[in-house]
XYZ file of C-alpha atoms in Angstrom:
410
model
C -48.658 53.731 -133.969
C -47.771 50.941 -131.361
C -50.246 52.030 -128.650
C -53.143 52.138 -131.484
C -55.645 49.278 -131.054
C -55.124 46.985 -134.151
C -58.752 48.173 -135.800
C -57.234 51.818 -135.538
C -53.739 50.078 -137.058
C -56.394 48.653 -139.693
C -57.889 52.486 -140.507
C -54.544 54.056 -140.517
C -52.928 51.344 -143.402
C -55.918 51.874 -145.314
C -56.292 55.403 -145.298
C -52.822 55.531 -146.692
C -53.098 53.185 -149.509
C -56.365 55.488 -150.128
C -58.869 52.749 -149.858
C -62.425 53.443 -149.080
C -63.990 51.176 -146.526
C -66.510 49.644 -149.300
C -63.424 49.039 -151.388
C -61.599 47.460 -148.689
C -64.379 45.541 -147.654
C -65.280 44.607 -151.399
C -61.184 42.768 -151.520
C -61.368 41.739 -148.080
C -64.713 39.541 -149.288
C -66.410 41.298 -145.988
C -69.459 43.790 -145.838
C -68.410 47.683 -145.158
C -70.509 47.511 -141.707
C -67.776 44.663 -140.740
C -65.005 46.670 -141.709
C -66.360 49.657 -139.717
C -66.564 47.507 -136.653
C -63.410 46.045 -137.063
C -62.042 49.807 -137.358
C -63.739 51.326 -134.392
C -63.042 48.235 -131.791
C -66.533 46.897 -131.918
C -65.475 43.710 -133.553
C -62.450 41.479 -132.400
C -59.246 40.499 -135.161
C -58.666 37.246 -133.307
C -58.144 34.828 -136.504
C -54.114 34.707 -138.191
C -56.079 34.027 -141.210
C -58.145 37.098 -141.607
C -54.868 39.290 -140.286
C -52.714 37.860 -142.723
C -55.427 38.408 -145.655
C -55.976 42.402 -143.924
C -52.185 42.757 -144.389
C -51.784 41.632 -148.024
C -54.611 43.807 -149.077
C -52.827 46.764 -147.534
C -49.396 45.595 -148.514
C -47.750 45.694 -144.777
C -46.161 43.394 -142.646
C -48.885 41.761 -140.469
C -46.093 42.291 -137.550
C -47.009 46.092 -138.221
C -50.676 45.324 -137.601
C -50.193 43.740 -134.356
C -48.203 46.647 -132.833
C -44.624 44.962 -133.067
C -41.649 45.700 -135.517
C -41.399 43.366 -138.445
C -38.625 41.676 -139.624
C -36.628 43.219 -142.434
C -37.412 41.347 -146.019
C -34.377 40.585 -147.795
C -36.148 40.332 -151.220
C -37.602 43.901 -150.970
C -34.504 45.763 -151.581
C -36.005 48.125 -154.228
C -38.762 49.678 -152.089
C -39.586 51.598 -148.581
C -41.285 50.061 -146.092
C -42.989 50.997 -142.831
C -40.411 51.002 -140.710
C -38.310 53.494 -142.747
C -41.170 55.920 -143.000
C -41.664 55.812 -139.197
C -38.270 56.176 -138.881
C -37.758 58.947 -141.279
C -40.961 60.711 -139.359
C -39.349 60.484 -136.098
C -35.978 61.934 -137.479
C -37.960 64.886 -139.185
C -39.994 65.639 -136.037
C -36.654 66.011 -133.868
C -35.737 69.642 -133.061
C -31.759 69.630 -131.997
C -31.107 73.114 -133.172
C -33.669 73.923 -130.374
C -32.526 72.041 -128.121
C -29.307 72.984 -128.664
C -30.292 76.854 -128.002
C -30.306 75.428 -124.649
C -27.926 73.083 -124.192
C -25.285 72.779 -127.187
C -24.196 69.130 -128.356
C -20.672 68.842 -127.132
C -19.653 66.379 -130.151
C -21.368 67.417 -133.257
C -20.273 65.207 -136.172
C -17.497 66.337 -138.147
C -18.355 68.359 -141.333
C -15.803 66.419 -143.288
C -17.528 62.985 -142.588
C -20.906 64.700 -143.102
C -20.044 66.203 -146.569
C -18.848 63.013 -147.854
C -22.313 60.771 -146.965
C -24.556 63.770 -148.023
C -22.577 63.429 -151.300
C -23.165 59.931 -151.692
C -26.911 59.763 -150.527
C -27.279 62.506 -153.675
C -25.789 59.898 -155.661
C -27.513 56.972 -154.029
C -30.791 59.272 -154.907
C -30.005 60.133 -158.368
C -28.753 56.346 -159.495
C -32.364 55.603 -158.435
C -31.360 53.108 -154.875
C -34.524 54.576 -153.140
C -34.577 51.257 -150.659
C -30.758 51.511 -149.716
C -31.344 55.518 -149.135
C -34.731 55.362 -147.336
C -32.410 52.661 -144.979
C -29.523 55.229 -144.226
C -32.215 58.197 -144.108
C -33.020 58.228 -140.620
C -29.002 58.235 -139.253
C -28.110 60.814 -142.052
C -30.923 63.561 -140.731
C -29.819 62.654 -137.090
C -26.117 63.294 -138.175
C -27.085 66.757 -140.083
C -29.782 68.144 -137.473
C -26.900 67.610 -134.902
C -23.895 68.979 -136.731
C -26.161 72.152 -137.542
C -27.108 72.361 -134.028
C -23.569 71.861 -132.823
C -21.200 73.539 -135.315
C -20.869 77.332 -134.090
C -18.831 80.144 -136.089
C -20.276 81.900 -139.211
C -18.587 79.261 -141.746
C -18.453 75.941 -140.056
C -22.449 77.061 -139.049
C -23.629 78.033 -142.776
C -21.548 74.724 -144.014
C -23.657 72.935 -141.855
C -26.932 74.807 -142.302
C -25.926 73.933 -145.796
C -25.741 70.233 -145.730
C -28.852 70.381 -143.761
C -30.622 71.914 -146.446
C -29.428 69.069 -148.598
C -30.430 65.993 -146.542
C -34.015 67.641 -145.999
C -34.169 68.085 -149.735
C -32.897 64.363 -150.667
C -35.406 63.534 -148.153
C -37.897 65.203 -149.424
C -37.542 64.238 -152.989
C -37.861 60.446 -152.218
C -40.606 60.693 -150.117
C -42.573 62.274 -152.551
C -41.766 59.138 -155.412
C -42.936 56.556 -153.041
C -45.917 58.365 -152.250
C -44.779 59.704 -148.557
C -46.291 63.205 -149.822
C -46.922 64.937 -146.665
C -43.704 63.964 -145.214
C -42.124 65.007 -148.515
C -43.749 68.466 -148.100
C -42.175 68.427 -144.464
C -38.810 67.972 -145.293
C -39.294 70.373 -148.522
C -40.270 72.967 -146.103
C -37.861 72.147 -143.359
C -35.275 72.783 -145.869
C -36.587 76.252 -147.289
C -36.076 77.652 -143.867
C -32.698 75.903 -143.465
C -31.271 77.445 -146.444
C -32.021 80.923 -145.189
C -29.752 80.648 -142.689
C -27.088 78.870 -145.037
C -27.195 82.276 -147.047
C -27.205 80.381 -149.948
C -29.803 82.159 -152.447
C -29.719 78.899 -154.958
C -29.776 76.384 -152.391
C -32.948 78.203 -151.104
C -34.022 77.991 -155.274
C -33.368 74.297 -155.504
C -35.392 74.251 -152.088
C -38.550 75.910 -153.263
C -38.451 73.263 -156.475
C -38.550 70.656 -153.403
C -41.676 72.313 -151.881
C -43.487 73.039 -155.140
C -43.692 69.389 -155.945
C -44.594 68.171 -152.698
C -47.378 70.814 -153.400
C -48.571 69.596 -156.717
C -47.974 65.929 -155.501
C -51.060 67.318 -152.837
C -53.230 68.648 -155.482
C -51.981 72.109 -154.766
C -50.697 72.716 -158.311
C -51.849 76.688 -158.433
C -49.524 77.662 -155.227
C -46.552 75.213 -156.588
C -47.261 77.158 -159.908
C -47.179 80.887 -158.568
C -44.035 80.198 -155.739
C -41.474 78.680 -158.541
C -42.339 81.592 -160.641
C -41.878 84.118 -158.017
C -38.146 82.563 -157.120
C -37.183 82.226 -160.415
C -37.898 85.978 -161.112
C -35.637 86.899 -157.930
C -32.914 84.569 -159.227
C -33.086 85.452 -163.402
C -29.618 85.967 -164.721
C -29.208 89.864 -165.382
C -29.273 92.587 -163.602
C -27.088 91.614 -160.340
C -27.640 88.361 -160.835
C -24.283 86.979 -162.619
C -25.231 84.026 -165.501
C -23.391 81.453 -163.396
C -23.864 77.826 -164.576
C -25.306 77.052 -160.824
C -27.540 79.747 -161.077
C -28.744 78.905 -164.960
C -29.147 75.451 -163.413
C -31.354 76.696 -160.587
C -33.234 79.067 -162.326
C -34.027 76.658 -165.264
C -35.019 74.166 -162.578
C -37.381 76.340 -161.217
C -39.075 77.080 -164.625
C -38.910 73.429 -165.197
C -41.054 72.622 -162.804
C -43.239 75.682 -162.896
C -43.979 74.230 -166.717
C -45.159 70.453 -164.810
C -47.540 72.576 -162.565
C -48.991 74.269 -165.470
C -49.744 71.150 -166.864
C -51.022 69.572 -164.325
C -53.545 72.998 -164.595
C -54.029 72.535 -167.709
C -52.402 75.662 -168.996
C -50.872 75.380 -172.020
C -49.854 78.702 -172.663
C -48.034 79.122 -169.196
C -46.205 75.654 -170.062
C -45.006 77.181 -173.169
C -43.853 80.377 -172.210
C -41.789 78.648 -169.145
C -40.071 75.885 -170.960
C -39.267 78.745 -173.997
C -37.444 80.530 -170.491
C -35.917 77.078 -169.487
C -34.479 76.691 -172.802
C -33.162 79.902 -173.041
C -31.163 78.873 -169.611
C -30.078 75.703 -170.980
C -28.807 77.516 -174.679
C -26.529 79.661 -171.907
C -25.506 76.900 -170.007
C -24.390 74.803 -173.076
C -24.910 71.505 -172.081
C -26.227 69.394 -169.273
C -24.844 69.694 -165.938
C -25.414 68.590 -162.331
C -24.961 71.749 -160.169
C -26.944 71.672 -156.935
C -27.591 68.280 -157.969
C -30.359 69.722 -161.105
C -29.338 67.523 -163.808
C -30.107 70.731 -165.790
C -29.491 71.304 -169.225
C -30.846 70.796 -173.334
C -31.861 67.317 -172.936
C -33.254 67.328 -169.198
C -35.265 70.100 -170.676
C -36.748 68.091 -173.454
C -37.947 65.502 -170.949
C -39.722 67.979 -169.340
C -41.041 69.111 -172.402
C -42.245 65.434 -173.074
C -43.977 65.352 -169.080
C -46.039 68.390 -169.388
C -47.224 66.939 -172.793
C -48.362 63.695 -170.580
C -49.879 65.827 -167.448
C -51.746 67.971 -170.734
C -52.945 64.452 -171.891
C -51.161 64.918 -175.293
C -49.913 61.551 -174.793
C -48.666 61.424 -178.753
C -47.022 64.901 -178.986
C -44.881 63.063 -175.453
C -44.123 59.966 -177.603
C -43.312 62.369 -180.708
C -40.844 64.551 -178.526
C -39.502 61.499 -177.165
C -38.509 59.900 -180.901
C -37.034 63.098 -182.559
C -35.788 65.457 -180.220
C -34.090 63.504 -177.190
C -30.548 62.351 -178.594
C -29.547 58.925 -177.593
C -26.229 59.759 -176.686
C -27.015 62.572 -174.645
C -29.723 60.917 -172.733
C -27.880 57.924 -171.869
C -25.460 60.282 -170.214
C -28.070 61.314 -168.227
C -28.048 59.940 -164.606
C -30.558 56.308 -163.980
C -33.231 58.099 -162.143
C -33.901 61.018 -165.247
C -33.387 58.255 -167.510
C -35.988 55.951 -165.752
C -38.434 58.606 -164.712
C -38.362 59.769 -168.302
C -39.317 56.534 -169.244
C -42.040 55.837 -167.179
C -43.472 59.674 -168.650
C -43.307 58.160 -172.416
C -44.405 54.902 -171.000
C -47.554 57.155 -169.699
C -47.542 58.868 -173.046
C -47.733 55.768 -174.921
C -50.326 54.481 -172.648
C -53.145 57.685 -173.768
C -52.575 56.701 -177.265
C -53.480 53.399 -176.335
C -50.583 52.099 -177.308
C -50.371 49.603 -174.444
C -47.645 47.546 -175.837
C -45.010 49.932 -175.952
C -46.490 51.022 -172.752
C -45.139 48.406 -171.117
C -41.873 47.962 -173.617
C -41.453 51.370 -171.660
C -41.714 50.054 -167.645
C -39.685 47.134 -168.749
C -37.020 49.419 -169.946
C -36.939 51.751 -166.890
C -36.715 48.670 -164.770
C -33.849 47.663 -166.111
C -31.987 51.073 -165.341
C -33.428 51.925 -161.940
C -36.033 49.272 -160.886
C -36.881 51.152 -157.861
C -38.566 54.298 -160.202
C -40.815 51.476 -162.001
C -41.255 49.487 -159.149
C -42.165 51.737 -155.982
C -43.752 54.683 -157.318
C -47.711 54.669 -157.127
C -47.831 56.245 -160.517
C -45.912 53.663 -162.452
C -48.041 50.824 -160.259
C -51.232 52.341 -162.320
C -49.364 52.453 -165.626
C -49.105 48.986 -165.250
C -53.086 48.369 -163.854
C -53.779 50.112 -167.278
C -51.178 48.256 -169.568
C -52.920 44.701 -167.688
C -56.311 45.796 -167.986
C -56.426 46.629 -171.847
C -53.776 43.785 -172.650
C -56.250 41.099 -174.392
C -55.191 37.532 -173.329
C -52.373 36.965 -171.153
C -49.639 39.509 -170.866
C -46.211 38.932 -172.331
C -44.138 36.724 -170.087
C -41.519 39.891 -169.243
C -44.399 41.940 -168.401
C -46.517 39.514 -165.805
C -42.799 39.102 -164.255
C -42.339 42.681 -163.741
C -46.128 42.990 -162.334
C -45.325 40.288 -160.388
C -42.537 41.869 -158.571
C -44.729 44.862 -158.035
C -47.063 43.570 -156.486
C -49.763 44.514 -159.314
C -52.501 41.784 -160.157
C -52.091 39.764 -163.507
């Protein structure tokens, strides 16, 4: 990105905030035939004014525009920025365990060390800290590539294949909230092959989950469909399978989010018949757990229940579940990022029934317990372009704060 010429910089920002050059052009105040210039070198950036303008439309640092690093914004604790996802790209593109085929890293970081910060970056996920993870991202998938490269014997090498598996997957699963979906799919896919050689059947269950919805995040809802379906077959209690709570938790996991990619289909049937299997796994398991980091169990399943009614556009029967079957006590023992993701579904639900002022009741309330879910993912940014637009006169004071700090326009 540094070597680009700064129209190239220009095309690259705007491709990934999904901006068509007229659109651009039409908030930039210029004519599309200047912004195509501007993109293919023909026409000179020279004026701060115009960069500076260019750089708040895209919503990057207009440091990143001119080819140098910018300086680190206290303020924007809650949210990735550019230099994280470059740095996060260049830890996923490096290949130790190749180059250690070759040449085998004498010190390879201790497993001990490494189990206790791929421990807390699940936490640091699942309390909803995306900014303070996407920080200590890069370092943590340097750490893991090299201990997996490094470590040698069959249990110290599957421990570490192991804990590979895991950082690609944490990876993965942030990427894909703040909209890094490609890079999400990498890691996803990174970590399918990883658990393989972990010989961990449920890690490589909990993996496929990863890859599915870096799939449907892509539009590719029909393969994310068929592949968590095919793994949850191979892993079904019965048989030789033993009923385990891990693999109830993986298996109803997998179902889960075989249901969401129905939905997002529009198959209603399929979304039945998979959450009645999901519940089935969560009756067995007895209550909600976290094994392989799942948050699996009754009430996790109702909040999928109440997502695939959202994705089906049955915004009311979403609200509905949400009001009579999701216990309060149980779902405030969930973990802040269900809780806040769940919220930000209902808020969505709430939203088709154009309710829009519980909509936003709803994003003010998932703020509260894990701002970065409301706050950073592109989804809950156009909840709150929807709650705005239909919101006649001025907003409520809470809500044009909390737009505020999203960067959405009052």
């Amino acid at each position: 990105m540094d070597e680009l010429p700064i129209g190239r910089r220009v095309a690259y920002w705007r491709g990934r905030r999904k901006m068509s050059q007229q659109v651009f052009a039409d908030r930039l105040g210029k004519s599309k035939s200047w912004v195509d210039k501007v993109e293919r070198g023909v026409r000179r950036l020279d004026k701060f004014s115009v960069l500076y303008e260019i750089a708040d439309i895209l919503q990057v640092d207009v440091q990143l525009l001119m080819g140098k690093d910018p300086e680190r914004r206290t303020d924007a604790l809650n949210c990735i920025d550019q230099v994280e996802v470059q740095e996060i790209r260049a830890a996923l593109e490096r290949y130790d365990s190749m180059s250690a085929y070759f040449d085998a890293a004498p010190y390879p970081p201790p497993l001990v060390d490494l189990r206790k910060a791929v421990n807390h970056a699940w936490l640091t996920y699942q309390y909803g800290r995306y900014g303070m993870l996407t920080r200590a991202l890069p370092k943590l998938l340097r750490d893991a590539q090299a201990a997996d490269a490094g470590h040698s014997g069959d249990d110290p090498a599957r421990e570490a294949a192991h804990l590979l598996g895991q950082v690609y997957q944490i990876a993965s699963s942030v990427l894909r909230k703040l909209g890094e979906c490609e890079l999400a799919w990498l890691a996803a896919d990174r970590s399918m092959a990883v658990a393989q050689r972990a010989d961990d059947p449920l890690l490589a269950g909990i993996a496929t989950t990863r890859v599915c919805n870096a799939m449907a995040a892509m539009g590719r809802s029909r393969p994310a469909l068929e592949l968590n379906v095919t793994i949850a077959n191979r892993l079904a209690p019965g048989g030789g399978n033993d009923p385990t709570p891990a693999r109830l938790s993986v298996y109803g996991m997998l179902l889960l989010q075989g249901a969401m990619a129905a939905a997002r289909l529009g198959d209603s049937a399929t979304v039945d018949d998979l959450l009645t299997g999901a519940g089935e796994a969560a009756t067995l398991l007895g209550g909600d757990h976290n094994h392989y980091w799942t948050s699996f169990g009754p009430t996790n399943l109702e909040l999928h229940r109440a997502a695939a009614a959202v994705e089906l556009g049955d915004g009311g029967r979403a609200v509905e579940i949400h009001r009579q079957r999701i216990q309060e006590p149980s779902f405030n023992a969930l973990l802040p990022e269900r809780r806040a993701h769940h919220l930000l579904d209902i808020s969505r639900g709430f939203a088709q029934v154009g309710d829009v002022a519980n909509a936003g009741e709803m994003l003010l309330r998932g703020d509260r317990l894990a701002p970065s879910e409301i706050r950073c993912r592109p989804i809950a940014h156009e909840v709150m372009s929807d709650v705005l637009r239909r919101t006649r006169g001025a907003p409520p004071p809470p809500i044009a704060e909390l737009a505020e700090h999203m960067g959405v326009g009052v």
